[in-house]
Amino acid sequence: FNEAGDIWAPRYRQATFGAFLTTRPDAERAIDFAYADVLAAFDNFIAAVPSGRPIILAAHSLGCLAVARCAEPSPQPYGWPVAGALLVAPADVDRNGAQAELKGFAPTPRTPLPFPSIVVASSDDPWVTPARAHSMAADWGSHFVDAGPQGHLNAASGVGWWREGQDLLNRVIAASGDGRGQALPPATARSILAISATDAAQSHYLGG
């Protein structure tokens, strides 16, 4: 990673694993403290990025919920400075029968994201159903892509370099601005995602 770019590694308090196994008030407070530190670290990161430089986020599984939770209180205008996000295989922490360690991450944020985004999930992901992933995408204002039967879209899925994921990330980048440091209007950005992301996934995911 050091060869690819700068590494942002903030210090923050963490809730112990036991806090996710109970609904006791002190456990919930511990999780809230940890999230407050994550939010503060995220805000510091945004402030540290040079002005005029767009930020593209990529997240997987519970990381998708972290992005949504960090974006919830954001006062930023649509598309700047966070200019887009690719959200891969978001985990469903609200479902009946969810593992105890996931319940501490509930509820899933439902506030629309203030930047263009794609949610991609597979049809046989053990952590989220296609319908639930599509519902998250709708809540967040994201374009949804069905990746077909590819598990949790991780190393265990055998996706390797995941060329299709890179293509989808490129679509997010294309929708993130006009190339001159200006965000696109929401309708324009979403139309680019809807057309381009579908084209990018068509042959691999949908057999077209």
Short mmCIF file of C-alpha atoms in Angstrom, two decimals:
data_model
loop_
_atom_site.label_atom_id
_atom_site.label_comp_id
_atom_site.label_asym_id
_atom_site.label_seq_id
_atom_site.Cartn_x
_atom_site.Cartn_y
_atom_site.Cartn_z
CA PHE A 1 0.00 0.00 0.00
CA ASN A 2 2.85 2.39 0.74
CA GLU A 3 3.90 2.14 -2.89
CA ALA A 4 0.41 3.12 -4.07
CA GLY A 5 0.03 6.30 -2.06
CA ASP A 6 -0.09 7.90 1.35
CA ILE A 7 -1.50 5.84 4.21
CA TRP A 8 -3.93 7.51 6.62
CA ALA A 9 -3.81 5.61 9.92
CA PRO A 10 -5.54 7.62 12.67
CA ARG A 11 -5.68 6.62 16.32
CA TYR A 12 -9.12 5.99 17.74
CA ARG A 13 -10.73 4.20 20.64
CA GLN A 14 -12.16 0.77 19.94
CA ALA A 15 -15.04 -1.08 21.53
CA THR A 16 -14.04 -4.54 22.69
CA PHE A 17 -15.57 -7.58 21.01
CA GLY A 18 -17.83 -8.15 24.00
CA ALA A 19 -19.60 -4.84 23.37
CA PHE A 20 -21.10 -6.34 20.21
CA LEU A 21 -22.54 -9.34 22.06
CA THR A 22 -24.92 -7.49 24.37
CA THR A 23 -27.41 -4.64 24.34
CA ARG A 24 -26.37 -3.29 27.74
CA PRO A 25 -26.25 0.52 27.87
CA ASP A 26 -22.52 0.61 28.71
CA ALA A 27 -21.77 -1.55 25.66
CA GLU A 28 -23.81 0.75 23.43
CA ARG A 29 -21.94 3.75 24.85
CA ALA A 30 -18.61 2.07 24.08
CA ILE A 31 -19.65 1.55 20.45
CA ASP A 32 -20.85 5.16 20.23
CA PHE A 33 -17.48 6.37 21.57
CA ALA A 34 -15.64 4.31 18.97
CA TYR A 35 -17.84 5.60 16.15
CA ALA A 36 -17.38 9.18 17.34
CA ASP A 37 -13.62 8.74 17.01
CA VAL A 38 -14.03 7.22 13.55
CA LEU A 39 -16.19 10.17 12.49
CA ALA A 40 -13.62 12.63 13.88
CA ALA A 41 -10.83 10.81 12.04
CA PHE A 42 -12.84 10.88 8.83
CA ASP A 43 -13.47 14.62 9.18
CA ASN A 44 -9.75 15.21 9.83
CA PHE A 45 -8.88 13.20 6.74
CA ILE A 46 -11.28 15.25 4.60
CA ALA A 47 -9.81 18.47 5.98
CA ALA A 48 -6.25 17.29 5.27
CA VAL A 49 -6.83 16.56 1.58
CA PRO A 50 -5.63 19.49 -0.56
CA SER A 51 -8.44 21.79 -1.69
CA GLY A 52 -9.60 21.03 -5.20
CA ARG A 53 -8.68 17.34 -5.02
CA PRO A 54 -11.70 15.01 -5.23
CA ILE A 55 -11.99 12.03 -2.89
CA ILE A 56 -13.21 8.64 -4.14
CA LEU A 57 -14.13 6.02 -1.52
CA ALA A 58 -14.16 2.23 -1.93
CA ALA A 59 -15.60 0.02 0.80
CA HIS A 60 -16.48 -3.64 1.36
CA SER A 61 -18.98 -5.36 3.66
CA LEU A 62 -19.23 -3.53 7.01
CA GLY A 63 -17.05 -0.81 5.49
CA CYS A 64 -20.04 0.18 3.35
CA LEU A 65 -22.02 0.90 6.50
CA ALA A 66 -19.07 2.87 7.90
CA VAL A 67 -19.11 5.06 4.77
CA ALA A 68 -22.87 5.58 5.09
CA ARG A 69 -22.57 6.39 8.79
CA CYS A 70 -19.72 8.87 8.22
CA ALA A 71 -21.75 10.53 5.45
CA GLU A 72 -24.93 10.88 7.55
CA PRO A 73 -23.90 14.05 9.42
CA SER A 74 -21.91 15.48 6.51
CA PRO A 75 -22.76 19.06 5.55
CA GLN A 76 -20.99 18.80 2.20
CA PRO A 77 -22.79 19.79 -1.01
CA TYR A 78 -23.53 16.96 -3.42
CA GLY A 79 -20.35 15.54 -4.93
CA TRP A 80 -17.65 17.55 -3.13
CA PRO A 81 -15.14 17.03 -1.55
CA VAL A 82 -16.14 13.34 -1.42
CA ALA A 83 -16.89 12.88 -5.09
CA GLY A 84 -18.01 9.25 -5.29
CA ALA A 85 -18.00 5.77 -3.74
CA LEU A 86 -17.98 2.12 -4.79
CA LEU A 87 -19.74 0.04 -2.12
CA VAL A 88 -19.15 -3.69 -2.45
CA ALA A 89 -21.17 -6.44 -0.75
CA PRO A 90 -22.73 -4.42 2.10
CA ALA A 91 -23.48 -6.64 5.08
CA ASP A 92 -27.07 -6.82 6.35
CA VAL A 93 -26.82 -6.19 10.10
CA ASP A 94 -30.58 -5.72 10.57
CA ARG A 95 -31.82 -9.10 9.39
CA ASN A 96 -33.45 -11.64 11.69
CA GLY A 97 -30.87 -14.13 12.84
CA ALA A 98 -27.89 -11.85 12.19
CA GLN A 99 -24.81 -12.92 14.11
CA ALA A 100 -24.47 -11.28 17.52
CA GLU A 101 -21.21 -9.59 16.50
CA LEU A 102 -23.04 -7.81 13.67
CA LYS A 103 -25.88 -6.42 15.77
CA GLY A 104 -23.62 -3.78 17.28
CA PHE A 105 -23.39 -2.20 13.83
CA ALA A 106 -27.18 -1.87 13.50
CA PRO A 107 -29.20 -0.06 12.40
CA THR A 108 -28.09 0.43 8.84
CA PRO A 109 -28.03 4.15 7.93
CA ARG A 110 -30.77 5.13 5.49
CA THR A 111 -29.79 8.72 4.69
CA PRO A 112 -29.06 9.36 0.98
CA LEU A 113 -25.34 9.74 0.31
CA PRO A 114 -24.20 13.22 -0.75
CA PHE A 115 -22.12 11.87 -3.65
CA PRO A 116 -22.53 9.51 -6.66
CA SER A 117 -22.21 5.84 -5.73
CA ILE A 118 -22.60 2.25 -6.90
CA VAL A 119 -23.64 -0.67 -4.70
CA VAL A 120 -22.61 -4.05 -6.12
CA ALA A 121 -23.64 -7.34 -4.51
CA SER A 122 -23.82 -10.96 -5.57
CA SER A 123 -26.90 -13.15 -5.76
CA ASP A 124 -25.58 -15.74 -3.29
CA ASP A 125 -23.83 -13.54 -0.71
CA PRO A 126 -24.21 -15.19 2.73
CA TRP A 127 -24.26 -11.76 4.41
CA VAL A 128 -26.98 -10.04 2.37
CA THR A 129 -29.79 -11.00 0.01
CA PRO A 130 -30.01 -9.30 -3.41
CA ALA A 131 -33.32 -7.70 -2.38
CA ARG A 132 -31.81 -6.26 0.80
CA ALA A 133 -28.71 -4.98 -1.02
CA HIS A 134 -30.99 -3.34 -3.59
CA SER A 135 -32.98 -1.75 -0.75
CA MET A 136 -29.79 -0.30 0.77
CA ALA A 137 -28.83 1.10 -2.62
CA ALA A 138 -32.26 2.73 -2.93
CA ASP A 139 -31.96 4.30 0.54
CA TRP A 140 -28.49 5.65 -0.24
CA GLY A 141 -29.40 6.91 -3.71
CA SER A 142 -26.87 4.50 -5.23
CA HIS A 143 -27.00 2.68 -8.56
CA PHE A 144 -27.30 -1.08 -7.93
CA VAL A 145 -25.39 -3.78 -9.83
CA ASP A 146 -26.16 -7.50 -9.43
CA ALA A 147 -22.84 -9.37 -9.62
CA GLY A 148 -24.42 -12.81 -10.06
CA PRO A 149 -23.34 -15.79 -7.90
CA GLN A 150 -19.96 -14.68 -6.54
CA GLY A 151 -20.29 -15.05 -2.78
CA HIS A 152 -19.13 -12.15 -0.63
CA LEU A 153 -17.00 -10.71 -3.44
CA ASN A 154 -13.79 -11.24 -1.50
CA ALA A 155 -10.68 -13.42 -1.73
CA ALA A 156 -12.71 -16.49 -0.75
CA SER A 157 -14.94 -15.84 -3.77
CA GLY A 158 -11.96 -16.29 -6.08
CA VAL A 159 -12.50 -12.95 -7.82
CA GLY A 160 -8.74 -12.35 -7.98
CA TRP A 161 -7.80 -8.95 -9.36
CA TRP A 162 -11.52 -8.39 -10.04
CA ARG A 163 -11.27 -6.55 -13.31
CA GLU A 164 -15.02 -5.90 -13.30
CA GLY A 165 -14.73 -4.13 -9.95
CA GLN A 166 -12.07 -1.85 -11.38
CA ASP A 167 -14.40 -1.08 -14.29
CA LEU A 168 -17.18 -0.14 -11.87
CA LEU A 169 -14.79 2.05 -9.89
CA ASN A 170 -13.86 3.79 -13.14
CA ARG A 171 -17.57 4.50 -13.70
CA VAL A 172 -17.81 6.11 -10.28
CA ILE A 173 -14.79 8.25 -11.16
CA ALA A 174 -16.41 9.21 -14.48
CA ALA A 175 -19.53 10.36 -12.60
CA SER A 176 -17.56 12.22 -9.94
CA GLY A 177 -16.90 15.45 -11.81
CA ASP A 178 -16.41 17.31 -15.04
CA GLY A 179 -12.61 16.93 -15.07
CA ARG A 180 -12.12 20.56 -14.08
CA GLY A 181 -12.71 20.22 -10.36
CA GLN A 182 -16.47 20.71 -10.47
CA ALA A 183 -19.06 18.19 -9.29
CA LEU A 184 -21.73 17.14 -11.75
CA PRO A 185 -25.40 17.80 -11.00
CA PRO A 186 -26.94 14.80 -9.18
CA ALA A 187 -29.20 13.83 -12.10
CA THR A 188 -26.28 13.90 -14.54
CA ALA A 189 -24.04 11.86 -12.24
CA ARG A 190 -26.73 9.26 -11.64
CA SER A 191 -27.48 8.92 -15.34
CA ILE A 192 -23.79 8.24 -16.01
CA LEU A 193 -23.72 5.58 -13.30
CA ALA A 194 -26.92 3.93 -14.48
CA ILE A 195 -25.84 3.65 -18.11
CA SER A 196 -22.12 3.09 -17.75
CA ALA A 197 -22.23 0.75 -14.77
CA THR A 198 -24.77 -1.48 -16.50
CA ASP A 199 -22.63 -1.57 -19.65
CA ALA A 200 -19.54 -2.41 -17.61
CA ALA A 201 -21.24 -5.31 -15.83
CA GLN A 202 -23.36 -6.61 -18.70
CA SER A 203 -21.07 -9.19 -20.29
CA HIS A 204 -19.55 -10.53 -17.10
CA TYR A 205 -22.47 -10.47 -14.68
CA LEU A 206 -25.57 -10.63 -16.83
CA GLY A 207 -24.39 -12.81 -19.68
CA GLY A 208 -25.12 -10.14 -22.30
#
